[in-house]
Amino acid sequence: MPGTFIAGSLTGCHRSCISPDLRLVHVATLKEGDSEAKYHEYGVSPKTHKVSLEVYRRASAKVMAVLAKAGGKFERASIDEAYLDITAQVNDLIETHGLAGLQRMYDGRVRAQDPQDPCMTGTAQDTLDNEIVPIVVWDSDTFQAGSTVSASKGWRDVQLFIGAQISRQIRARMVDELGYTCSTGIAHNKTLAKLVSAVNKPNKQTVVRHESVGDFMKTVPMTKIRGLGGKLGADVTDKFQVTLASDLWEFSESAMVQRLGNEQGRWLYSICRGMCTAQVQERKATKTMAACKSLRPALTDDAGSQRWLGVLAADLYCRVLDEYEASQRWPRRLILHYKTVSQLAERSKSCAFPSRSQLLSPDTITSKAWALLVAEAARYPCHQLSLTASGLETLENGGPMLATWLKAGENSTVHETANKGDETAVQDTELARCEVARDQDFSIDGESAATASLGDLANVVVDGDSAATVCEVCGERVALDDQSLQEHSDFHFAQSLSATAAQQQPQVLDERRHTTKTTAASAAKRSRKAKDGAANKGKRTKPNSESSKMPKMTDFFHPQ
């Protein structure tokens, strides 16, 4: 059976509203000195403020969470749009309850055909002659795209009817839990579901029946179809001189292939008729987040660059913290993008993103971004700036970098006093000590080594084409490249770790003496086992009956 899809978008304000009582409210913005977006009442200007979408992102996350729990395959398409493939859910209801059960469940709005039923006249039948044809009586609150009927028949329409009931439940849950309304489209493919979701806004749901697809697509503007609103759409308009999707129906598939190529030509031939085979993709979490600003007029001095980098850093700072709170993910890289008036393409530079312990305020991001920009000689006039946090990944046991460092330390901790067969006992002791040490706050002269600043804006020193920073802990000058900064940070961390280990040295010696005794006892025990084995060599023993029933581990990992 064909699938059932739901597409929806959050309700927006009526653009055509001309009420004299209309009061336009500005979105939240960021300006110099802000650590988070605010609703500034006065003096808001693109020259000094950056629009923040954070309030919408947070609302979107809540909406998407409700949709993701609704069942079926879920795909987030944008900040205010998503797809649900509920085919399996719908078909399971049909198979479980049957037509008689569905009739009871939906109060007779789904029922078996009746020869006297007026809806039997003039409708198509998508089942075999010897099968029971189901009748669907449509709800008044479910709008229909294309031709409208009070009742129809066929299993395709039963699927859409059940999909509409599920859609109604989701929309009600959205209002109850979040106070938001939304509009949805229900169809047999993604493209149709998206198109009909916008037909009856706000706070409505619309279905397009299989028989009505042609009537609906007749009036759809070609550029409204996803994938035809940009360069490809302009190319199609230019080559075929069309406006509506139905204008393309006069062209054969071969003509489209000849003008657009095989892949695009065949896709266009199908999509303009409402035929779509795209599947709902359960996308993975995003790996990047960016804060961007187009600068009018262009920046021409360092003061302006530092000011706008601070604004972008504040935006990115809030988003990174929100992401960590929601998913325990942290970025690995900070990327600076900039574009000057004379450049055809933007340029980019990157460095390691500050760790959680280092990121105490947006200033930390600002200083790192400024260090990247100041190293570029030809950076003005600059008319576009952006900061990107990339490589978002889940932090475990203190973070990827710290985990790697500790792993290296554990691998190198092997005591000569232990035999090869007893190294595990010693390593376990050292690993436990590392676990304790990792949770402590190592301090150097009263300051945490992990939070020691290596890149504050005030400490950046520029010498010709090179830039460096002065470490606030030891006063050493450190080059502003990823390797130098990381090595210097590791140096201080290792110093503090060694100091802590020295304080625990008496306890370590006691543990090692105990380990040595255990090693000697284990060696004597192995010697006795070797003698017993030599005495019993050649004798066959009956295997344990229970053990022989257990499969070998290799059976579970048999290569194909």
Coordinates of N, CA, C and O in Angstrom, one line a residue, residues 379-517:
R379 N 42.4 42.0 5.6 CA 41.1 41.7 6.2 C 40.1 42.8 6.0 O 38.9 42.7 6.5
Y380 N 40.5 43.9 5.4 CA 39.6 45.0 5.2 C 39.6 45.5 3.8 O 40.6 45.3 3.0
P381 N 38.5 46.1 3.3 CA 37.2 46.3 4.0 C 36.4 45.0 4.1 O 36.3 44.3 3.1
C382 N 35.9 44.6 5.3 CA 35.2 43.4 5.5 C 33.7 43.6 5.5 O 33.2 44.4 6.3
H383 N 33.0 42.9 4.7 CA 31.5 43.1 4.6 C 30.7 41.8 5.1 O 29.5 41.8 5.0
Q384 N 31.4 40.8 5.5 CA 30.7 39.6 6.0 C 31.6 38.9 7.0 O 32.8 38.6 6.8
L385 N 31.0 38.6 8.2 CA 31.7 37.9 9.3 C 30.8 36.8 9.8 O 29.6 36.9 9.9
S386 N 31.4 35.6 10.1 CA 30.6 34.6 10.8 C 31.6 33.7 11.6 O 32.7 33.6 11.3
L387 N 31.0 33.2 12.7 CA 31.7 32.2 13.6 C 30.9 30.9 13.6 O 29.7 30.9 13.7
T388 N 31.6 29.8 13.4 CA 31.0 28.5 13.4 C 31.6 27.6 14.4 O 32.8 27.5 14.5
A389 N 30.7 26.9 15.2 CA 31.2 25.9 16.1 C 30.9 24.5 15.4 O 29.8 24.2 15.1
S390 N 31.9 23.8 15.1 CA 31.8 22.6 14.3 C 32.3 21.3 15.1 O 32.9 21.5 16.1
G391 N 31.9 20.2 14.5 CA 32.4 18.9 15.1 C 31.7 18.6 16.4 O 32.4 18.1 17.4
L392 N 30.4 19.0 16.6 CA 29.7 18.7 17.8 C 29.7 17.2 18.1 O 29.3 16.4 17.2
E393 N 30.1 16.8 19.3 CA 30.1 15.4 19.7 C 29.8 15.3 21.2 O 30.0 16.2 21.9
T394 N 29.4 14.1 21.5 CA 29.0 13.9 22.9 C 30.2 13.8 23.8 O 31.2 13.1 23.5
L395 N 30.2 14.5 24.9 CA 31.3 14.5 25.9 C 31.1 13.4 26.9 O 30.0 13.2 27.4
E396 N 32.1 12.6 27.1 CA 32.0 11.4 28.0 C 33.3 11.5 28.9 O 34.4 11.6 28.4
N397 N 33.0 11.3 30.2 CA 34.1 11.3 31.2 C 35.1 12.4 31.1 O 36.3 12.3 31.0
G398 N 34.5 13.6 31.0 CA 35.4 14.8 31.0 C 35.7 15.3 29.6 O 36.4 16.3 29.5
G399 N 35.3 14.7 28.5 CA 35.6 15.2 27.2 C 36.6 14.4 26.4 O 37.4 13.7 27.0
P400 N 36.5 14.5 25.1 CA 37.3 13.6 24.2 C 38.8 13.9 24.4 O 39.6 13.0 24.5
M401 N 39.3 15.2 24.6 CA 40.7 15.4 24.7 C 41.2 14.9 26.0 O 42.3 14.3 26.0
L402 N 40.5 15.1 27.1 CA 41.0 14.6 28.4 C 41.0 13.1 28.4 O 41.9 12.5 29.0
A403 N 40.0 12.5 27.8 CA 39.9 11.0 27.8 C 41.1 10.5 27.0 O 41.7 9.5 27.4
T404 N 41.5 11.1 25.9 CA 42.6 10.7 25.1 C 43.9 10.8 25.9 O 44.8 9.9 25.9
W405 N 44.1 11.9 26.6 CA 45.3 12.2 27.4 C 45.4 11.1 28.5 O 46.5 10.5 28.8
L406 N 44.3 10.8 29.2 CA 44.3 9.8 30.3 C 44.6 8.4 29.8 O 45.3 7.6 30.4
K407 N 44.0 8.1 28.6 CA 44.3 6.8 28.0 C 45.8 6.6 27.7 O 46.3 5.6 27.9
A408 N 46.4 7.7 27.2 CA 47.8 7.6 26.9 C 48.6 7.3 28.2 O 49.5 6.5 28.3
G409 N 48.2 8.0 29.3 CA 48.8 7.8 30.6 C 48.6 6.4 31.1 O 49.5 5.8 31.7
E410 N 47.4 5.9 30.9 CA 47.1 4.5 31.4 C 48.0 3.5 30.7 O 48.5 2.6 31.3
N411 N 48.1 3.7 29.4 CA 48.9 2.7 28.6 C 50.3 2.7 28.9 O 51.0 1.7 28.7
S412 N 50.9 3.8 29.4 CA 52.3 3.9 29.8 C 52.6 3.4 31.2 O 53.7 3.3 31.6
T413 N 51.5 3.1 32.0 CA 51.7 2.7 33.4 C 51.8 1.2 33.5 O 50.8 0.6 33.8
V414 N 53.0 0.6 33.4 CA 53.2 -0.8 33.5 C 54.4 -1.0 34.4 O 55.5 -0.5 34.0
H415 N 54.2 -1.6 35.6 CA 55.3 -1.7 36.5 C 56.2 -2.9 36.2 O 55.7 -4.0 35.9
E416 N 57.5 -2.7 36.3 CA 58.4 -3.8 36.0 C 58.4 -4.9 37.0 O 58.8 -6.0 36.8
T417 N 57.8 -4.7 38.2 CA 57.8 -5.7 39.3 C 56.7 -6.7 39.0 O 56.6 -7.7 39.7
A418 N 55.8 -6.5 38.0 CA 54.7 -7.4 37.8 C 55.1 -8.3 36.6 O 55.7 -7.9 35.7
N419 N 54.7 -9.6 36.7 CA 54.8 -10.5 35.6 C 53.7 -10.1 34.6 O 52.7 -9.5 34.8
K420 N 53.9 -10.6 33.3 CA 53.0 -10.3 32.2 C 51.5 -10.7 32.6 O 50.6 -10.0 32.2
G421 N 51.3 -11.8 33.2 CA 50.0 -12.3 33.5 C 49.3 -11.5 34.6 O 48.1 -11.6 34.8
D422 N 50.1 -10.6 35.3 CA 49.5 -9.9 36.5 C 49.5 -8.4 36.2 O 49.3 -7.6 37.1
E423 N 49.8 -7.9 35.0 CA 49.8 -6.5 34.7 C 48.5 -5.9 34.9 O 48.4 -4.7 35.3
T424 N 47.4 -6.6 34.7 CA 46.0 -6.1 34.8 C 45.8 -5.5 36.1 O 45.2 -4.5 36.3
A425 N 46.2 -6.3 37.2 CA 46.0 -5.8 38.5 C 46.6 -4.5 38.8 O 46.0 -3.6 39.4
V426 N 47.8 -4.3 38.3 CA 48.5 -3.0 38.5 C 47.9 -1.9 37.7 O 47.7 -0.8 38.2
Q427 N 47.5 -2.2 36.5 CA 46.9 -1.2 35.6 C 45.5 -0.8 36.2 O 45.2 0.4 36.1
D428 N 44.8 -1.7 36.8 CA 43.5 -1.4 37.4 C 43.7 -0.4 38.5 O 42.9 0.5 38.7
T429 N 44.8 -0.6 39.3 CA 45.1 0.3 40.4 C 45.3 1.7 39.9 O 44.9 2.7 40.4
E430 N 46.2 1.8 38.8 CA 46.5 3.1 38.3 C 45.3 3.8 37.6 O 45.1 5.0 37.7
L431 N 44.5 2.9 36.9 CA 43.3 3.5 36.3 C 42.3 4.1 37.3 O 41.8 5.2 37.2
A432 N 42.2 3.4 38.5 CA 41.3 3.9 39.5 C 41.8 5.2 40.0 O 41.1 6.2 40.3
R433 N 43.2 5.3 40.1 CA 43.8 6.6 40.6 C 43.6 7.7 39.6 O 43.3 8.8 40.0
C434 N 43.6 7.4 38.3 CA 43.4 8.4 37.3 C 42.0 8.9 37.4 O 41.7 10.0 37.2
E435 N 41.0 7.9 37.6 CA 39.6 8.3 37.7 C 39.4 9.3 38.9 O 38.6 10.3 38.7
V436 N 40.1 9.1 40.0 CA 40.0 10.0 41.1 C 40.6 11.3 40.8 O 40.1 12.4 41.0
A437 N 41.8 11.3 40.2 CA 42.5 12.5 39.8 C 41.7 13.3 38.8 O 41.7 14.6 38.9
R438 N 41.0 12.7 37.9 CA 40.3 13.4 36.9 C 39.2 14.3 37.4 O 38.8 15.3 36.9
D439 N 38.6 13.8 38.5 CA 37.5 14.5 39.2 C 37.9 15.6 40.1 O 37.1 16.3 40.6
Q440 N 39.2 15.7 40.4 CA 39.7 16.7 41.3 C 40.0 18.0 40.5 O 40.1 18.1 39.3
D441 N 40.1 19.2 41.3 CA 40.3 20.5 40.7 C 41.8 20.8 40.9 O 42.2 21.2 42.0
F442 N 42.6 20.5 39.9 CA 44.0 20.7 40.0 C 44.3 22.2 39.9 O 43.8 22.9 39.0
S443 N 45.0 22.7 40.9 CA 45.3 24.2 41.0 C 46.8 24.5 40.9 O 47.6 23.7 41.3
I444 N 47.0 25.6 40.3 CA 48.4 26.1 40.2 C 48.4 27.5 40.7 O 47.8 28.4 40.1
D445 N 49.0 27.7 41.9 CA 49.0 29.0 42.5 C 47.6 29.6 42.7 O 47.3 30.7 42.5
G446 N 46.8 28.7 43.2 CA 45.4 29.1 43.5 C 44.5 29.2 42.3 O 43.3 29.5 42.5
E447 N 44.9 28.9 41.1 CA 44.1 29.0 39.9 C 44.0 27.7 39.2 O 45.0 26.9 39.1
S448 N 42.8 27.3 38.8 CA 42.6 26.0 38.1 C 43.4 26.0 36.8 O 43.3 26.9 36.0
A449 N 44.2 24.9 36.6 CA 45.0 24.8 35.4 C 44.0 24.7 34.2 O 44.4 25.2 33.1
A450 N 42.9 24.0 34.4 CA 42.0 23.8 33.2 C 41.4 25.1 32.8 O 41.0 25.3 31.6
T451 N 41.2 26.1 33.7 CA 40.6 27.4 33.3 C 41.7 28.5 33.1 O 41.3 29.7 32.9
A452 N 43.0 28.2 33.1 CA 44.0 29.2 32.9 C 43.8 29.7 31.5 O 43.8 29.0 30.5
S453 N 43.7 31.1 31.4 CA 43.5 31.7 30.2 C 44.7 31.8 29.3 O 45.8 32.3 29.8
L454 N 44.6 31.3 28.1 CA 45.7 31.4 27.1 C 45.4 32.3 26.0 O 46.2 32.5 25.1
G455 N 44.2 32.8 25.9 CA 43.9 33.6 24.7 C 43.0 34.8 25.0 O 42.2 35.1 24.2
D456 N 43.1 35.5 26.1 CA 42.3 36.7 26.4 C 42.7 37.8 25.4 O 43.8 37.9 25.0
L457 N 41.7 38.5 25.0 CA 41.9 39.6 24.0 C 43.0 40.6 24.4 O 43.8 41.0 23.6
A458 N 43.1 40.9 25.7 CA 44.0 41.8 26.1 C 45.5 41.3 26.1 O 46.4 42.0 26.1
N459 N 45.6 40.0 26.1 CA 46.9 39.4 26.1 C 47.5 39.0 24.7 O 48.5 38.4 24.6
V460 N 46.7 39.3 23.6 CA 47.2 39.0 22.3 C 48.3 39.9 21.9 O 48.2 41.1 22.0
V461 N 49.4 39.4 21.5 CA 50.6 40.2 21.0 C 50.8 39.9 19.6 O 51.0 38.7 19.2
V462 N 50.9 40.9 18.8 CA 51.1 40.8 17.3 C 52.5 41.3 17.0 O 52.9 42.4 17.4
D463 N 53.3 40.4 16.4 CA 54.6 40.8 16.0 C 54.8 40.5 14.5 O 55.0 39.4 14.1
G464 N 54.6 41.5 13.6 CA 54.6 41.3 12.2 C 53.4 40.5 11.8 O 52.3 40.9 12.0
D465 N 53.7 39.4 11.1 CA 52.5 38.6 10.7 C 52.2 37.5 11.6 O 51.3 36.7 11.4
S466 N 52.9 37.4 12.8 CA 52.6 36.3 13.8 C 51.9 36.9 15.0 O 52.1 38.1 15.3
A467 N 51.1 36.1 15.6 CA 50.4 36.5 16.8 C 50.6 35.5 17.9 O 50.8 34.3 17.7
A468 N 50.6 35.9 19.2 CA 50.9 35.1 20.3 C 50.1 35.6 21.5 O 49.5 36.7 21.5
T469 N 50.0 34.8 22.5 CA 49.3 35.2 23.8 C 50.3 34.9 25.0 O 51.1 34.1 24.9
V470 N 50.1 35.7 26.0 CA 50.9 35.5 27.2 C 50.1 34.7 28.2 O 49.0 35.1 28.6
C471 N 50.6 33.6 28.7 CA 50.0 32.7 29.7 C 49.9 33.4 31.0 O 50.9 33.9 31.5
E472 N 48.7 33.5 31.6 CA 48.5 34.2 32.8 C 49.0 33.4 34.0 O 49.2 34.0 35.1
V473 N 49.3 32.2 33.8 CA 49.8 31.3 34.9 C 51.3 31.4 35.1 O 51.8 31.7 36.2
C474 N 52.1 31.2 34.0 CA 53.5 31.2 34.1 C 54.2 32.4 33.4 O 55.4 32.5 33.5
G475 N 53.4 33.2 32.6 CA 54.0 34.3 31.9 C 54.7 34.0 30.6 O 55.2 34.9 30.0
E476 N 54.7 32.7 30.2 CA 55.3 32.4 29.0 C 54.5 32.8 27.8 O 53.3 32.8 27.8
R477 N 55.2 33.2 26.7 CA 54.6 33.6 25.5 C 54.3 32.3 24.6 O 55.2 31.6 24.3
V478 N 53.0 32.2 24.2 CA 52.6 31.0 23.5 C 52.0 31.4 22.1 O 51.2 32.2 22.1
A479 N 52.5 30.7 21.1 CA 52.0 31.0 19.7 C 50.5 30.6 19.6 O 50.1 29.7 20.3
L480 N 49.8 31.4 18.8 CA 48.4 31.2 18.7 C 48.0 30.2 17.6 O 47.3 30.5 16.6
D481 N 48.6 29.0 17.7 CA 48.1 27.9 16.9 C 47.7 26.8 17.7 O 48.0 26.7 18.9
D482 N 46.8 25.9 17.2 CA 46.2 24.8 18.0 C 47.2 24.0 18.7 O 47.0 23.7 19.9
Q483 N 48.3 23.6 18.1 CA 49.2 22.6 18.7 C 49.9 23.3 19.9 O 50.1 22.7 20.9
S484 N 50.4 24.5 19.7 CA 51.1 25.2 20.8 C 50.2 25.5 22.0 O 50.6 25.2 23.1
L485 N 49.0 25.9 21.7 CA 48.1 26.2 22.8 C 47.7 24.9 23.6 O 47.7 24.9 24.8
Q486 N 47.5 23.8 22.8 CA 47.1 22.5 23.5 C 48.3 22.0 24.3 O 48.1 21.5 25.4
E487 N 49.5 22.1 23.7 CA 50.7 21.5 24.4 C 51.0 22.3 25.7 O 51.3 21.7 26.7
H488 N 50.8 23.6 25.6 CA 51.0 24.4 26.8 C 50.0 24.1 27.9 O 50.3 24.0 29.1
S489 N 48.7 24.0 27.5 CA 47.7 23.6 28.4 C 48.0 22.2 29.1 O 47.8 22.1 30.3
D490 N 48.4 21.3 28.2 CA 48.7 19.9 28.8 C 49.9 20.0 29.7 O 49.9 19.2 30.7
F491 N 50.8 20.9 29.4 CA 52.0 21.0 30.3 C 51.6 21.4 31.7 O 52.0 20.8 32.7
H492 N 50.7 22.4 31.8 CA 50.2 22.8 33.2 C 49.4 21.7 33.8 O 49.5 21.5 35.0
F493 N 48.6 21.0 33.0 CA 47.8 20.0 33.6 C 48.6 18.8 34.1 O 48.4 18.3 35.2
A494 N 49.7 18.5 33.4 CA 50.6 17.4 33.8 C 51.3 17.8 35.1 O 51.6 17.0 36.0
Q495 N 51.7 19.1 35.2 CA 52.4 19.6 36.4 C 51.5 19.4 37.6 O 51.9 18.9 38.7
S496 N 50.2 19.8 37.5 CA 49.3 19.7 38.6 C 49.0 18.2 39.0 O 48.9 17.8 40.1
L497 N 48.9 17.4 37.9 CA 48.7 15.9 38.1 C 49.9 15.3 38.9 O 49.7 14.5 39.8
S498 N 51.1 15.7 38.5 CA 52.3 15.2 39.2 C 52.3 15.6 40.6 O 52.7 14.8 41.5
A499 N 51.9 16.8 40.9 CA 52.0 17.3 42.2 C 51.0 16.5 43.1 O 51.3 16.2 44.3
T500 N 49.8 16.3 42.6 CA 48.8 15.5 43.3 C 49.3 14.1 43.5 O 49.1 13.5 44.6
A501 N 49.9 13.5 42.5 CA 50.4 12.1 42.6 C 51.5 12.0 43.7 O 51.6 11.0 44.4
A502 N 52.3 13.1 43.8 CA 53.4 13.0 44.8 C 52.8 13.0 46.2 O 53.4 12.4 47.1
Q503 N 51.7 13.7 46.4 CA 51.1 13.7 47.7 C 50.5 12.4 48.1 O 50.4 12.0 49.2
Q504 N 50.2 11.6 47.0 CA 49.6 10.3 47.3 C 50.7 9.2 47.2 O 50.3 8.0 47.3
Q505 N 52.0 9.5 47.2 CA 53.0 8.5 47.0 C 53.1 7.5 48.1 O 53.3 6.3 47.8
P506 N 53.0 7.8 49.4 CA 53.0 6.8 50.4 C 51.9 5.7 50.2 O 52.2 4.5 50.3
Q507 N 50.7 6.1 49.8 CA 49.7 5.2 49.5 C 50.0 4.3 48.3 O 49.8 3.1 48.3
V508 N 50.7 4.9 47.3 CA 51.0 4.2 46.1 C 52.1 3.1 46.4 O 52.0 2.0 46.0
L509 N 53.0 3.4 47.3 CA 54.1 2.4 47.7 C 53.4 1.2 48.4 O 53.8 0.1 48.1
D510 N 52.5 1.5 49.3 CA 51.8 0.4 50.0 C 51.1 -0.5 49.0 O 51.1 -1.7 49.1
E511 N 50.4 0.1 48.0 CA 49.7 -0.6 47.0 C 50.6 -1.5 46.2 O 50.4 -2.6 45.9
R512 N 51.8 -0.9 45.8 CA 52.8 -1.7 45.0 C 53.3 -2.9 45.8 O 53.6 -3.9 45.2
R513 N 53.6 -2.7 47.1 CA 54.1 -3.8 47.9 C 53.1 -4.9 48.0 O 53.4 -6.1 47.9
H514 N 51.8 -4.5 48.1 CA 50.7 -5.5 48.2 C 50.6 -6.2 46.8 O 50.5 -7.4 46.7
T515 N 50.8 -5.4 45.7 CA 50.8 -6.0 44.4 C 51.9 -7.0 44.2 O 51.7 -8.1 43.6
T516 N 53.1 -6.7 44.7 CA 54.3 -7.6 44.5 C 54.0 -8.9 45.2 O 54.3 -10.0 44.7
K517 N 53.5 -8.9 46.5 CA 53.2 -10.1 47.2 C 52.1 -10.9 46.4 O 52.3 -12.1 46.3

